[in-house]
Each structure stands twice: as C-alpha cells, then as structure tokens.
XYZ file of C-alpha atoms in Angstrom:
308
model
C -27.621 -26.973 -6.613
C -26.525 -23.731 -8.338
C -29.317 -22.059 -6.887
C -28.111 -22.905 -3.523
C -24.515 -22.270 -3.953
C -25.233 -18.602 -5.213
C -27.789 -18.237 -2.379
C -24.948 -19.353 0.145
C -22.110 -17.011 -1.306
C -24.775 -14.276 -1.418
C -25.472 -15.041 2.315
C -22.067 -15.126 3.255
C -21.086 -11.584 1.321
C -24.139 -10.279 3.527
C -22.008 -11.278 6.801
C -19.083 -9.854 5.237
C -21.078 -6.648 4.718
C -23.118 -7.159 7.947
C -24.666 -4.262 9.750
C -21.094 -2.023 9.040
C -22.699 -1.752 5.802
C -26.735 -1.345 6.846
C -28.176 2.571 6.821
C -29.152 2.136 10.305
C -25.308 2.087 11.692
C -24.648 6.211 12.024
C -20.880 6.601 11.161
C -19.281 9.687 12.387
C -17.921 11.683 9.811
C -14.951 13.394 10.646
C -12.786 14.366 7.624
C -10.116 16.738 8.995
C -6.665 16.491 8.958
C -5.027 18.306 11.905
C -2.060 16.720 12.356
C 1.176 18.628 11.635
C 2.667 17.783 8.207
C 5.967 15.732 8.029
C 7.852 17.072 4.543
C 8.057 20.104 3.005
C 8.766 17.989 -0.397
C 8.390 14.038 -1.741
C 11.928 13.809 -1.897
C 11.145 13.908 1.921
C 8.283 11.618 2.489
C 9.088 7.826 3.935
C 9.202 4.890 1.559
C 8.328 1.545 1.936
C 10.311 -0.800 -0.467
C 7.320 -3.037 -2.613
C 8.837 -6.683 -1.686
C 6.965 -10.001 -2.213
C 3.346 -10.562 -3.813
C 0.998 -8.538 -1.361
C 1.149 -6.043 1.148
C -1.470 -4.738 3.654
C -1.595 -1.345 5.556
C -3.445 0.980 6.843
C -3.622 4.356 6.609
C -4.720 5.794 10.093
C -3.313 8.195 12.951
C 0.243 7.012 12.652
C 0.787 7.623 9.242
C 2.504 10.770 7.711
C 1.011 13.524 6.687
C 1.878 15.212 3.385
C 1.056 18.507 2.218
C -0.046 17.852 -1.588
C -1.360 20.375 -3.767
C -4.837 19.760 -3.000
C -4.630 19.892 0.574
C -3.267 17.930 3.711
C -3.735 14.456 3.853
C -2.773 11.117 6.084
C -0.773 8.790 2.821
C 1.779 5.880 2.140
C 4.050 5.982 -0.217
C 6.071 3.036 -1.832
C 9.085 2.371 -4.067
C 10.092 0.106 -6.678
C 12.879 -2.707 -5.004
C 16.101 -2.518 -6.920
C 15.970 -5.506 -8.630
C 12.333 -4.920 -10.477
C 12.310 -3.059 -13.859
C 8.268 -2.842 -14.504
C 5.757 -3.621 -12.118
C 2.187 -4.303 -12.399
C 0.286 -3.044 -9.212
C -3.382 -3.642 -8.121
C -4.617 -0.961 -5.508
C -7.890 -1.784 -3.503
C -9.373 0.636 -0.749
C -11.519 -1.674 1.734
C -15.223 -0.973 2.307
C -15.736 -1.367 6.147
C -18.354 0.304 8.714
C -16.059 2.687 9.258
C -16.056 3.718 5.936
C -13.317 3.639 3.347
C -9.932 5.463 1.778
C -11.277 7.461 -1.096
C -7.337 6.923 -2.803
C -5.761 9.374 -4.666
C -2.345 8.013 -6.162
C 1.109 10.388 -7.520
C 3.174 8.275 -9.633
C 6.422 10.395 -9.155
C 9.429 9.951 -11.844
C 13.572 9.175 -9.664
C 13.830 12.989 -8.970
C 9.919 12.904 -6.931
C 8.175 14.982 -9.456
C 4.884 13.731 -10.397
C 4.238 12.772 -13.557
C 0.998 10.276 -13.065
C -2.015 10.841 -11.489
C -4.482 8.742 -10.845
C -8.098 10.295 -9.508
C -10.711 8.719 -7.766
C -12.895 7.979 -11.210
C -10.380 5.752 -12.376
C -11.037 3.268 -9.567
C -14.020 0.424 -10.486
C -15.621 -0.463 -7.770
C -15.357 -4.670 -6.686
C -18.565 -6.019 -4.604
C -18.473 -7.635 -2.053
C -18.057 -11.761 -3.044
C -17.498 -15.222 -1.015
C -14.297 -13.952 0.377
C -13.845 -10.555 0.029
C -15.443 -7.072 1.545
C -16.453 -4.580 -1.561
C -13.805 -2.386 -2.252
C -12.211 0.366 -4.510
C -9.803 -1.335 -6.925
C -7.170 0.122 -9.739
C -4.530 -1.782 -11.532
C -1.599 -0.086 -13.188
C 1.975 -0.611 -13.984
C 5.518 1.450 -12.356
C 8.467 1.331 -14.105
C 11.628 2.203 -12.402
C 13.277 4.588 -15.055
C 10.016 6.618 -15.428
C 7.682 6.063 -12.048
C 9.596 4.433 -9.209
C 7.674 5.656 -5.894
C 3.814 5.960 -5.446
C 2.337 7.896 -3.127
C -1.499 6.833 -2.099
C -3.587 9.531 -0.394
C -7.187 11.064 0.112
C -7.738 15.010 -0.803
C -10.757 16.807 1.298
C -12.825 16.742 -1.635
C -13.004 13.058 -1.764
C -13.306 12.755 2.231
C -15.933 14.731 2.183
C -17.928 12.133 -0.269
C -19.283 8.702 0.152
C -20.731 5.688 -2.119
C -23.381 4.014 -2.536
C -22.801 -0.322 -3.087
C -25.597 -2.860 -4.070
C -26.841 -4.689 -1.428
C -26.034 -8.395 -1.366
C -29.282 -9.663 -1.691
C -29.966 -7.346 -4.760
C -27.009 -8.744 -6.316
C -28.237 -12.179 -5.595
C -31.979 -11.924 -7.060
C -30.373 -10.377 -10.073
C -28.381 -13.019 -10.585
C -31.238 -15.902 -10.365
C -33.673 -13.394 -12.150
C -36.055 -13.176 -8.783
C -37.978 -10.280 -8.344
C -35.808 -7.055 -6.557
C -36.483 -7.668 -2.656
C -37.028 -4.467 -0.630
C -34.032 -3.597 0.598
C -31.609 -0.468 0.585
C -28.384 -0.243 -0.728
C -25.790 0.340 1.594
C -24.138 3.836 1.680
C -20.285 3.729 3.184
C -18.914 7.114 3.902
C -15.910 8.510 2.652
C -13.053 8.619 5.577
C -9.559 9.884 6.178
C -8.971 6.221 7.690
C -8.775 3.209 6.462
C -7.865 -0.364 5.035
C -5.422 -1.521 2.009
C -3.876 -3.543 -0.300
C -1.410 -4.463 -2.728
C -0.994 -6.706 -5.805
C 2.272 -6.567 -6.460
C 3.300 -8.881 -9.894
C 6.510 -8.130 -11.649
C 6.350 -7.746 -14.917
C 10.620 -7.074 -15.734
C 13.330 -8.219 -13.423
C 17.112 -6.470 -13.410
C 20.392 -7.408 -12.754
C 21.926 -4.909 -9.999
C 25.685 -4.434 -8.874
C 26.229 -4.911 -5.061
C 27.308 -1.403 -4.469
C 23.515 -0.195 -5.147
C 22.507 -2.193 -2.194
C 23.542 1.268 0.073
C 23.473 4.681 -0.829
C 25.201 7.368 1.019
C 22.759 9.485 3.211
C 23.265 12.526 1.389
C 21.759 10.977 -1.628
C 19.420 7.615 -0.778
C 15.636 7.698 -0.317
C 14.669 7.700 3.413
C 12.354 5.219 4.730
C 11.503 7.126 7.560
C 12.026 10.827 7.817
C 10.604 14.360 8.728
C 11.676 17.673 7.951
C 14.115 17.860 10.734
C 15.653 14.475 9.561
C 15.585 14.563 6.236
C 17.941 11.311 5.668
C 18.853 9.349 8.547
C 17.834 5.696 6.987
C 18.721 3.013 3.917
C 15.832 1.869 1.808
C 16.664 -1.846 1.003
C 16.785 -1.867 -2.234
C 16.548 1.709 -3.014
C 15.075 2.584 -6.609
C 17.972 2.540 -9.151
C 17.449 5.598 -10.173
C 18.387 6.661 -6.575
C 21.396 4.808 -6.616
C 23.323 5.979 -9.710
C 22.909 9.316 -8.733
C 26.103 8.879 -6.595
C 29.468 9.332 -7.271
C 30.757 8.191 -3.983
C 32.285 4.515 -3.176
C 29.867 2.113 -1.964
C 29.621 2.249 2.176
C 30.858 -1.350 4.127
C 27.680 -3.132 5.555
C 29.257 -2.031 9.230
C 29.267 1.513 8.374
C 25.639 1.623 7.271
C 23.127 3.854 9.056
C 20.904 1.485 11.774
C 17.573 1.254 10.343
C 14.622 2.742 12.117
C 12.081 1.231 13.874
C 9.568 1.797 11.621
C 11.196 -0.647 8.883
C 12.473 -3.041 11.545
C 8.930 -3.657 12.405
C 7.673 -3.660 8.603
C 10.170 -6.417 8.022
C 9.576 -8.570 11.093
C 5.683 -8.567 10.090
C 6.490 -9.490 6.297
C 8.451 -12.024 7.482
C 6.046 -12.986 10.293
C 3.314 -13.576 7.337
C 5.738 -15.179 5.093
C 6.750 -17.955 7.798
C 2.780 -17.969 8.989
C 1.860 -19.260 5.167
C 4.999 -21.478 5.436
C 6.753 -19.840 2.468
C 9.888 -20.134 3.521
C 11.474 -18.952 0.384
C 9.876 -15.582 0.942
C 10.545 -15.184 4.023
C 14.307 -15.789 3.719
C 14.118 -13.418 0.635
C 13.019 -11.283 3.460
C 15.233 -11.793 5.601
C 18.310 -10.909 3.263
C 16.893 -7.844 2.398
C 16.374 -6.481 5.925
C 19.621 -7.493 7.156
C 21.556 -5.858 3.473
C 19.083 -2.893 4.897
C 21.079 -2.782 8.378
C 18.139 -4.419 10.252
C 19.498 -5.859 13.572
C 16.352 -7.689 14.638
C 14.915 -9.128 11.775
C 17.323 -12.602 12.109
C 16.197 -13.215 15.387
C 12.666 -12.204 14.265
C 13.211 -15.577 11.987
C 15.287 -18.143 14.173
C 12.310 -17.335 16.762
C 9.082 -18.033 14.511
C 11.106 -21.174 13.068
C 11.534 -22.444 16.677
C 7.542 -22.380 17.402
C-alpha cells in the first residue's frame, strides 16, 4: 500500500511538472528589462501592506520597475501592517514552463536604507510534492523597528541563469530504492516573470493609537507612486516607524487622500479569497482596513460576495 501511495503522489507531482518542465518544451529566454523605471529612491517605490496569512502575486509587465544597484529590474515590495512587531515570512518563487523568479530580497530599515540582503544562494530549493509545483523557498523574520518593508526582485545576473530540478520519477525510485530510470532532469530557465508567495506568521503583535491609522502625505509611505507622484496615497496600516515621524495632528477619515486603484483592487481580491474560503473573520478584518485606508469600493466589494 505504501508502495502505491508514493507511486501515486510521484505520478501526480509528474502532472504538476508535466511537459512545462520536460527538455523538449523550448522556452524563450528573454531577460531584458526595458521598461522605464518608476523611483529614483525606495522611499519612492509602492508598498503593499502584509495583511492576513498568505498572499499571491506576480511579478510580470505591470509591475514597477526599480533601479537597484545591480541593475533594473520588474519587483514588489511589502511593508509590515501597523499592528505587527516581528514577523516571520516564507518566500517561494514558483517553478512553471515559463520558467521562474530568480528572487533577490532588500530588507530596508523605516528610513528605506537597506540593511539585509538576501541573495539567491540562500534560497533551498522545494520539489515538486502531491500538491505543490517545485519552487525556490526562504524563510526569515522583519521586525518593524529594524526591517519594516521588503523589496523582492531579480538582478540580470540571476535572469540570465537557470536550474536544474530532479525529475519526479527519479525522486520516486529513490525513494523505494528501484533502480534510476532513464530519464532527464528537468532544466527551468531563469525569467524576469513570474509566480509568488507569501507565508506570512506573526511572531509579536502591538498596540497602536488611532492617529497612526493616517499619515499626512508629506510624510506616509505611498502605496502607489512614481517619480512624478511621489505621495498621493495612505498605506493602511503604514509601518510605525512611518507614522511617528510626524509632528502634525492626525487627518479626519473625510479628509484622507482616495486610495488608488491599485490598492482598491488588492483589497477587493483579499477579500474576494477570504469570503471564497468562508473566513469571514478575515475578510471583515479586511474590510476595516481598506475602508480606515479610504477605500470606497471595498464595502460593496463585501455586501456583494455575501449576497451570492
């Protein structure tokens, strides 16, 4: 019976592999960044506040580009929520046939200067299993007086690379001590695309005063920006250390900036996914933080999915 189980999950891992991952299927390779670059500095990039357990993304022709000191590069960056002291964060990079993120990570300290970096080597590498594709995977922790954004992005010297992942059934026969069959291991291309995730588990939780909830735009983190806007957006909740820079009296809810599109739709699919797993506690956690973030959609986002 165990031999049969392991031959099954082996079987299935194949199809998750499946002929994206064979040497016959020709990838084309095309590493180069020529999109125009966003910020001038990270006190400029966009910012995507690290709510609930998970989050998935992409990195692909819609994201930013940053200008790092390695090169250009397509990235995401993230920041700590206001109300989370420490927390532990697991990175994976996807293996698909189009290839995978090769990630480079900043950890950046509340006035965006890097003090963390985390290279490519660091990464183990995750096969492929039952449920999962293989994938590039890091765990680490962020605290929010020393490291409260994270950027995530892919230098030229990494694009340029690739990897080379056991095949399923070699896994398999090494596992039941068969003989290695003839097969080739598959070898996924480095890309300047691709597909990611977060484990998000908080590790320290803080008490917050109300007033932190908005930051004047001369001093807050913008979620969405470019060089031309350089602050025309709330984060909900920004990083503390963001918040006590200020000096000024907190801002009324019906002054606040309206948020930008961008966020209103990275709400509305958090809370989508929330109300999709029916965790409704989540999802109205959600929901109060995109409406203390000035979102103007993200109730009717929630009354609709409720009504279904």
């Amino acid at each position: 019976m165990k031999i049969i189980k392991t031959t099954l999950a082996a079987l299935l891992a194949a199809s998750l592999l499946g002929c994206a991952a064979s040497p016959s299927v020709v990838v084309a390779k095309d590493v180069a960044v020529t999109a125009p670059v966003c910020c001038n500095a990270y006190s400029e990039f966009s910012w995507v506040p690290m709510l609930g357990d998970s989050i998935d993304f992409v990195i692909d022709e819609y994201s930013k580009v940053g200008q790092f000191s390695d090169g250009k590069s397509y990235y995401a960056g993230f920041a700590l929520p206001n109300n989370v002291e420490r927390m532990q964060v697991d990175v994976k990079s996807l293996m698909k046939s189009a290839g995978v993120f090769a990630p480079k990570i900043l950890l950046l300290d509340p006035q965006f200067k890097p003090v963390k970096t985390i290279e490519l080597d660091d990464f183990n590498v995750k096969p492929s299993n039952i449920l999962s594709l293989s994938s590039y995977q890091h765990r680490f922790e962020m605290d929010q007086q020393t490291t409260p954004y994270m950027v995530i992005y892919s230098p030229l010297k990494y694009r340029e690379g690739n990897i080379t992942i056991p095949h399923p059934e070699r896994v398999r026969a090494e596992e039941l001590g068969l003989a290695r069959p003839m097969v080739t291991d598959p070898v996924i291309q480095h890309q300047k695309f691709g597909s990611l995730e977060l484990d998000l588990k908080p590790l320290n939780l803080r008490s917050y005063r109300a007033d932190e909830f908005v930051v004047p735009a001369s001093t807050k983190a913008p979620v969405n920006t470019s060089v031309n806007t350089p602050a025309n957006a709330v984060v909900a909740p920004v990083p503390v250390a963001a918040a006590v820079t200020t000096q000024q009296p907190s801002i009324e809810k019906a002054n606040s900036p309206k948020m930008l599109s961008e966020s209103e739709a990275f709400y509305n699919a958090q809370i989508k996914a929330a109300v999709e797993k029916n965790d409704m506690h989540k999802a109205l956690q959600l929901l109060d933080e995109a409406k203390r973030a000035g979102s103007s959609t993200a109730e009717a986002t929630f009354i609709q999915l409720i009504k279904k």
